[in-house]
Tab-separated table of C-alpha atoms in Angstrom:
chain	number	residue	atom	x	y	z
R	1	MET	CA	60.624	48.094	37.348
R	2	ASN	CA	57.075	49.681	36.538
R	3	LYS	CA	55.507	46.960	34.271
R	4	THR	CA	53.656	49.541	31.907
R	5	LEU	CA	57.116	51.465	31.577
R	6	LEU	CA	58.913	48.306	30.748
R	7	ALA	CA	56.233	47.038	28.322
R	8	GLY	CA	56.490	50.781	26.583
R	9	LEU	CA	60.275	50.450	26.509
R	10	ILE	CA	60.282	47.109	25.288
R	11	ILE	CA	58.197	48.048	22.101
R	12	ILE	CA	60.020	51.172	21.493
R	13	VAL	CA	63.504	49.324	21.828
R	14	LEU	CA	62.561	46.555	19.403
R	15	MET	CA	60.962	49.137	16.866
R	16	ILE	CA	64.018	51.448	16.857
R	17	ALA	CA	66.527	48.219	16.426
R	18	THR	CA	64.097	47.106	13.417
R	19	SER	CA	64.372	50.328	11.811
R	20	PHE	CA	68.112	50.143	11.948
R	21	PHE	CA	68.768	46.582	11.410
R	22	GLY	CA	65.569	44.936	9.866
R	23	GLN	CA	66.625	45.793	6.272
R	24	TYR	CA	69.469	43.171	6.394
R	25	PHE	CA	66.965	40.334	7.257
R	26	ALA	CA	64.192	41.819	4.766
R	27	PRO	CA	63.895	39.201	1.855
R	28	HIS	CA	63.203	42.166	-0.727
R	29	SER	CA	64.872	45.618	-0.824
R	30	LEU	CA	62.763	48.709	-1.652
R	31	ASP	CA	64.147	48.396	-5.394
R	32	GLU	CA	62.767	44.919	-6.107
R	33	HIS	CA	59.656	45.309	-8.113
R	34	GLN	CA	57.160	42.215	-8.523
R	35	SER	CA	55.630	42.974	-12.137
R	36	VAL	CA	52.734	40.599	-13.746
R	37	THR	CA	54.223	37.143	-14.539
R	38	TYR	CA	52.425	34.162	-16.006
R	39	VAL	CA	54.242	31.027	-15.082
R	40	VAL	CA	53.458	27.468	-16.528
R	41	ASP	CA	54.635	24.347	-14.496
R	42	GLU	CA	55.621	20.957	-15.780
R	43	ASN	CA	52.009	19.717	-15.788
R	44	GLY	CA	50.856	22.442	-18.532
R	45	ASN	CA	48.896	24.499	-15.757
R	46	GLY	CA	49.391	28.228	-15.415
R	47	GLU	CA	49.453	30.717	-12.590
R	48	LEU	CA	49.027	34.338	-13.063
R	49	THR	CA	50.602	36.590	-10.665
R	50	VAL	CA	49.240	40.304	-10.370
R	51	PRO	CA	49.900	42.921	-7.783
R	52	PRO	CA	49.186	43.605	-5.159
R	53	ILE	CA	50.021	40.244	-3.773
R	54	PRO	CA	48.364	39.485	-0.047
R	55	PRO	CA	51.065	38.334	2.786
R	56	ILE	CA	52.312	35.149	1.592
R	57	LYS	CA	56.059	33.173	2.109
R	58	GLN	CA	57.552	35.037	-0.492
R	59	TYR	CA	56.135	38.247	0.696
R	60	PRO	CA	55.254	37.941	4.626
R	61	LEU	CA	53.283	41.135	4.461
R	62	GLY	CA	52.230	41.127	0.837
R	63	THR	CA	52.970	44.009	-1.815
R	64	ASP	CA	51.282	46.966	-3.019
R	65	LYS	CA	49.338	47.716	-6.170
R	66	GLU	CA	52.594	48.526	-8.026
R	67	GLY	CA	54.137	45.143	-6.480
R	68	TYR	CA	56.613	46.875	-4.026
R	69	ASP	CA	57.505	44.827	-0.847
R	70	MET	CA	55.406	46.410	1.903
R	71	LEU	CA	57.996	45.316	4.666
R	72	ALA	CA	60.561	46.758	2.802
R	73	LYS	CA	58.462	50.214	2.605
R	74	LEU	CA	57.774	49.997	6.306
R	75	LEU	CA	61.616	49.517	6.863
R	76	ALA	CA	62.372	52.432	4.747
R	77	GLY	CA	59.775	54.660	6.045
R	78	SER	CA	60.372	53.860	9.619
R	79	LYS	CA	63.423	56.029	10.160
R	80	TYR	CA	61.209	58.823	9.177
R	81	THR	CA	58.419	58.197	11.109
R	82	ILE	CA	60.831	57.461	14.488
R	83	PHE	CA	63.380	60.032	14.396
R	84	VAL	CA	61.569	63.258	13.073
R	85	SER	CA	59.197	62.255	15.746
R	86	LEU	CA	61.844	62.462	18.005
R	87	VAL	CA	63.540	65.412	16.789
R	88	VAL	CA	60.408	67.869	16.617
R	89	ALA	CA	60.040	66.749	20.322
R	90	LEU	CA	63.269	67.409	21.325
R	91	ALA	CA	63.191	70.736	19.611
R	92	ARG	CA	60.030	71.811	21.132
R	93	LEU	CA	61.304	70.603	24.677
R	94	LEU	CA	64.567	72.412	24.421
R	95	LEU	CA	63.207	75.691	22.926
R	96	GLY	CA	59.813	75.863	24.640
R	97	GLY	CA	61.545	74.733	28.102
R	98	ILE	CA	64.000	77.477	27.946
R	99	ILE	CA	61.383	80.218	27.103
R	100	GLY	CA	59.062	78.695	29.692
R	101	LEU	CA	61.570	78.406	32.414
R	102	SER	CA	62.964	81.709	31.968
R	103	LEU	CA	59.452	83.772	31.568
R	104	GLY	CA	58.215	81.744	34.681
R	105	TYR	CA	61.342	82.594	36.983
R	106	MET	CA	61.674	86.233	35.963
R	107	SER	CA	57.810	87.387	35.586
R	108	LYS	CA	56.478	89.550	38.381
R	109	ALA	CA	53.082	88.386	38.085
R	110	LYS	CA	51.516	85.340	40.572
R	111	PRO	CA	50.539	81.928	39.290
R	112	ALA	CA	47.632	82.143	37.345
R	113	ARG	CA	44.116	81.023	39.114
R	114	THR	CA	42.451	78.228	38.262
R	115	ASP	CA	39.516	80.288	37.124
R	116	LYS	CA	41.168	82.867	34.821
R	117	LEU	CA	42.702	81.490	31.342
R	118	PRO	CA	45.982	82.840	30.453
R	119	ILE	CA	46.593	84.220	26.707
R	120	TRP	CA	48.822	81.378	25.844
R	121	ASN	CA	45.782	78.833	26.546
R	122	ILE	CA	43.712	80.760	24.269
R	123	LEU	CA	46.554	80.342	21.244
R	124	ASN	CA	46.917	76.569	22.295
R	125	GLY	CA	43.326	76.143	21.110
R	126	ILE	CA	44.033	76.473	17.585
R	127	PRO	CA	44.438	73.387	15.975
R	128	ILE	CA	48.123	73.154	15.228
R	129	PHE	CA	47.236	70.935	12.038
R	130	ILE	CA	45.650	73.733	10.203
R	131	ILE	CA	48.283	76.420	10.781
R	132	VAL	CA	50.591	73.462	9.157
R	133	TRP	CA	48.335	72.290	6.655
R	134	MET	CA	47.897	76.203	5.140
R	135	ILE	CA	51.441	76.377	5.238
R	136	MET	CA	52.617	73.150	3.645
R	137	ILE	CA	49.661	72.579	1.218
R	138	GLY	CA	51.099	75.203	-1.354
R	139	ILE	CA	54.639	73.377	-1.353
R	140	THR	CA	54.119	69.756	-0.593
R	141	MET	CA	52.603	68.828	-3.924
R	142	ASN	CA	55.456	67.261	-6.273
R	143	PRO	CA	58.006	69.687	-4.717
R	144	ALA	CA	61.329	70.007	-6.665
R	145	ALA	CA	63.254	69.810	-3.477
R	146	SER	CA	64.658	66.472	-1.551
R	147	PRO	CA	62.464	64.564	0.414
R	148	PHE	CA	65.310	65.054	3.143
R	149	TYR	CA	64.848	68.991	2.649
R	150	MET	CA	60.785	68.931	2.795
R	151	THR	CA	60.972	66.883	5.795
R	152	THR	CA	63.341	69.540	7.510
R	153	ILE	CA	61.015	72.283	6.712
R	154	LEU	CA	57.850	70.155	8.176
R	155	ALA	CA	59.917	69.467	11.217
R	156	VAL	CA	60.996	73.049	11.537
R	157	ILE	CA	57.234	74.183	11.317
R	158	LEU	CA	56.137	71.592	13.646
R	159	THR	CA	58.545	72.803	16.292
R	160	LEU	CA	57.759	76.364	16.143
R	161	VAL	CA	53.994	75.931	16.341
R	162	GLY	CA	54.258	73.591	19.440
R	163	ILE	CA	56.977	75.842	21.186
R	164	PRO	CA	54.231	77.743	23.129
R	165	THR	CA	52.333	74.956	24.513
R	166	VAL	CA	55.476	73.574	25.879
R	167	ALA	CA	56.556	76.792	26.899
R	168	SER	CA	53.160	77.555	28.507
R	169	THR	CA	53.160	74.476	30.723
R	170	MET	CA	57.074	75.002	31.917
R	171	LYS	CA	56.172	78.573	32.744
R	172	GLU	CA	53.206	77.853	35.070
R	173	LYS	CA	55.232	75.143	36.672
R	174	THR	CA	58.119	77.442	37.466
R	175	MET	CA	55.976	80.014	38.674
R	176	ILE	CA	54.754	77.532	41.322
R	177	LEU	CA	58.092	76.228	42.044
R	178	ARG	CA	59.969	79.776	42.720
R	179	GLU	CA	57.287	80.257	45.395
R	180	LYS	CA	58.898	77.800	47.484
R	181	GLN	CA	60.704	78.250	50.380
R	182	PHE	CA	63.881	76.561	49.280
R	183	ILE	CA	64.154	78.790	46.575
R	184	LEU	CA	63.557	81.890	48.435
R	185	SER	CA	66.106	80.724	50.923
R	186	ALA	CA	68.509	80.356	48.456
R	187	LYS	CA	67.578	84.066	47.080
R	188	SER	CA	68.202	85.471	50.830
R	189	ILE	CA	71.678	84.001	50.832
R	190	GLY	CA	72.434	86.002	47.636
R	191	SER	CA	72.492	83.049	45.114
R	192	GLY	CA	72.290	84.209	41.348
R	193	HIS	CA	69.519	83.942	38.928
R	194	PHE	CA	71.577	81.091	37.072
R	195	THR	CA	72.590	79.351	40.096
R	196	ILE	CA	68.957	79.201	41.432
R	197	ILE	CA	67.513	77.802	38.210
R	198	ARG	CA	70.415	75.551	37.676
R	199	ARG	CA	71.016	73.983	40.968
R	200	HIS	CA	67.170	74.661	42.283
R	201	ILE	CA	64.567	74.863	39.747
R	202	PHE	CA	65.438	72.462	37.056
R	203	PRO	CA	66.211	69.422	38.994
R	204	HIS	CA	62.623	69.761	40.417
R	205	LEU	CA	61.369	70.134	36.580
R	206	LEU	CA	63.655	67.455	35.322
R	207	GLU	CA	60.585	64.639	35.828
R	208	SER	CA	58.113	67.165	34.337
R	209	PHE	CA	60.824	67.823	31.040
R	210	LEU	CA	60.860	63.756	30.728
R	211	ILE	CA	57.254	63.123	30.787
R	212	LEU	CA	56.514	66.187	28.589
R	213	PHE	CA	59.241	64.965	26.060
R	214	VAL	CA	57.253	61.726	25.699
R	215	GLN	CA	54.052	63.159	25.326
R	216	GLU	CA	55.298	65.516	22.787
R	217	ILE	CA	56.357	62.626	20.617
R	218	VAL	CA	52.447	61.318	20.457
R	219	LEU	CA	51.298	64.821	19.833
R	220	SER	CA	53.669	64.865	16.852
R	221	LEU	CA	53.152	61.548	15.689
R	222	SER	CA	49.004	62.674	15.922
R	223	LEU	CA	49.920	65.309	13.792
R	224	PHE	CA	51.902	63.406	11.183
R	225	GLY	CA	48.270	61.252	10.892
R	226	GLN	CA	46.306	64.432	10.772
R	227	LEU	CA	48.411	65.841	7.927
R	228	ALA	CA	48.126	62.567	5.991
R	229	ILE	CA	44.416	62.541	6.016
R	230	PHE	CA	44.904	65.669	4.037
R	231	ASN	CA	47.531	64.317	1.873
R	232	ILE	CA	50.360	66.095	3.612
R	233	PHE	CA	53.091	63.461	3.920
R	234	VAL	CA	56.677	63.959	5.713
R	235	GLY	CA	59.127	64.470	2.883
R	236	GLY	CA	56.608	65.479	0.181
R	237	THR	CA	53.689	64.282	-1.681
R	238	THR	CA	53.833	62.802	-5.710
R	239	LYS	CA	50.879	63.478	-6.993
R	240	TYR	CA	49.792	61.299	-9.998
R	241	PHE	CA	46.749	62.174	-12.508
R	242	ASP	CA	44.390	60.286	-14.509
R	243	PRO	CA	43.449	58.462	-11.749
R	244	VAL	CA	44.371	61.183	-9.315
R	245	GLN	CA	46.608	59.264	-6.418
R	246	TYR	CA	48.864	60.782	-4.011
R	247	VAL	CA	52.092	59.025	-2.903
R	248	SER	CA	54.478	59.481	-0.004
R	249	ARG	CA	58.064	60.248	-1.307
R	250	THR	CA	59.629	58.524	1.905
R	251	ASN	CA	57.288	55.805	2.669
R	252	GLU	CA	56.789	57.338	6.197
R	253	TRP	CA	53.842	55.258	8.011
R	254	SER	CA	51.533	58.105	8.336
R	255	GLY	CA	51.768	58.451	4.438
R	256	LEU	CA	51.556	54.955	3.893
R	257	ILE	CA	48.494	54.950	5.609
R	258	GLY	CA	46.859	58.255	4.039
R	259	GLN	CA	47.628	56.832	0.535
R	260	ALA	CA	45.920	53.789	1.035
R	261	ARG	CA	42.773	54.683	2.469
R	262	ASP	CA	41.336	53.615	-0.701
R	263	TYR	CA	42.037	50.313	-0.140
R	264	LEU	CA	39.590	49.665	2.795
R	265	PHE	CA	37.433	47.085	1.049
R	266	ILE	CA	39.911	45.658	-1.393
R	267	TYR	CA	43.543	44.929	-0.673
R	268	GLN	CA	43.246	45.436	3.110
R	269	TRP	CA	46.834	44.638	3.843
R	270	VAL	CA	47.854	47.628	2.351
R	271	LEU	CA	46.387	49.784	4.508
R	272	PHE	CA	46.263	47.992	8.064
R	273	ILE	CA	49.580	46.800	8.190
R	274	PRO	CA	51.500	50.312	8.510
R	275	LEU	CA	48.314	51.222	10.339
R	276	VAL	CA	49.045	48.621	12.827
R	277	ALA	CA	52.833	49.533	13.200
R	278	TYR	CA	51.643	53.066	13.492
R	279	ILE	CA	49.530	52.525	16.404
R	280	VAL	CA	51.902	50.131	18.175
R	281	PHE	CA	54.447	52.872	17.803
R	282	ILE	CA	52.369	55.391	19.781
R	283	LEU	CA	50.832	53.103	22.170
R	284	GLY	CA	54.878	52.416	23.333
R	285	PHE	CA	55.403	55.892	23.903
R	286	HIS	CA	51.709	55.830	25.762
R	287	LEU	CA	52.973	53.602	28.189
R	288	ILE	CA	56.073	55.224	28.624
R	289	SER	CA	54.410	58.044	29.714
R	290	ILE	CA	51.859	56.511	31.807
R	291	GLY	CA	54.724	54.420	33.496
R	292	LEU	CA	56.892	57.257	34.087
R	293	GLU	CA	53.815	59.403	35.621
R	294	GLN	CA	53.212	56.107	37.844
R	295	VAL	CA	57.178	56.068	38.499
R	296	TYR	CA	57.575	59.489	40.081
R	297	LYS	CA	54.159	59.415	41.814
R	298	GLN	CA	55.250	55.897	43.708
R	299	LYS	CA	58.865	57.657	44.160
R	300	PHE	CA	57.565	61.013	46.032
R	301	SER	CA	54.829	59.091	47.862
R	302	LYS	CA	57.693	57.437	49.951
R	303	PHE	CA	58.330	60.486	51.275
R	304	SER	CA	56.329	61.924	54.345
R	305	HIS	CA	55.919	65.688	54.639
R	306	ILE	CA	57.554	67.404	57.126
């Protein structure tokens, strides 16, 4: 197996397994709170403990400013980071793929020239996070809805704004593929449209769908991070006053990063621990994407052209 692909798969499988089973091995739960304590030992020496606590044996990843275990917060938020990105990418691929494949096959136009810019590509040039920000900014701060409901709203919006990109990509690939000789031969013997799409076009696009799925996951994760810069967190944002603070309701990783930006020069572990987890997760899918491209390139390069 390709080493790059294997490395990416190992990273992702380990992180998903940790998300499912890590809570059973974590020393503290999300509800446990480390308050300010003053303990006097038998020699009369006192020790004052004030959160945030740096990483120690009792708290392997330390605590946040309120005294909650960072490991417990990471495990709780991992489900939102992992599964929301997977669901958004899958929904984009299914809806955008069906639309793009249908438009590409049924369109009477010829494949676009490289020097001609399709209208869909112009629309794709609009930063998606700006569109999402304009929609979410009015409803994400201190929402009355549950975190799950707010997560669903964000997932639907991210899916809808990402469909044109996927559809445009699959449309161009389908338009090129439909001109191949084996497709024209299938039409000449009377094969129906559905049969041609199911038996000839889709199998040849399967590799493209798989690579695009992984790439869409990376794009979704990147959007989470961009939105978190503007305090729009997955599941909603709790805003506190005096002083003003923005807190993620779900402990999703990009939300933990966004709410900890002020800790860059103090209590760095509160910022860098979720940041490292977030980067490693994105890196895992990036390696899978590169590995898949290498595998399919090697696969097709073994066959000589007749």
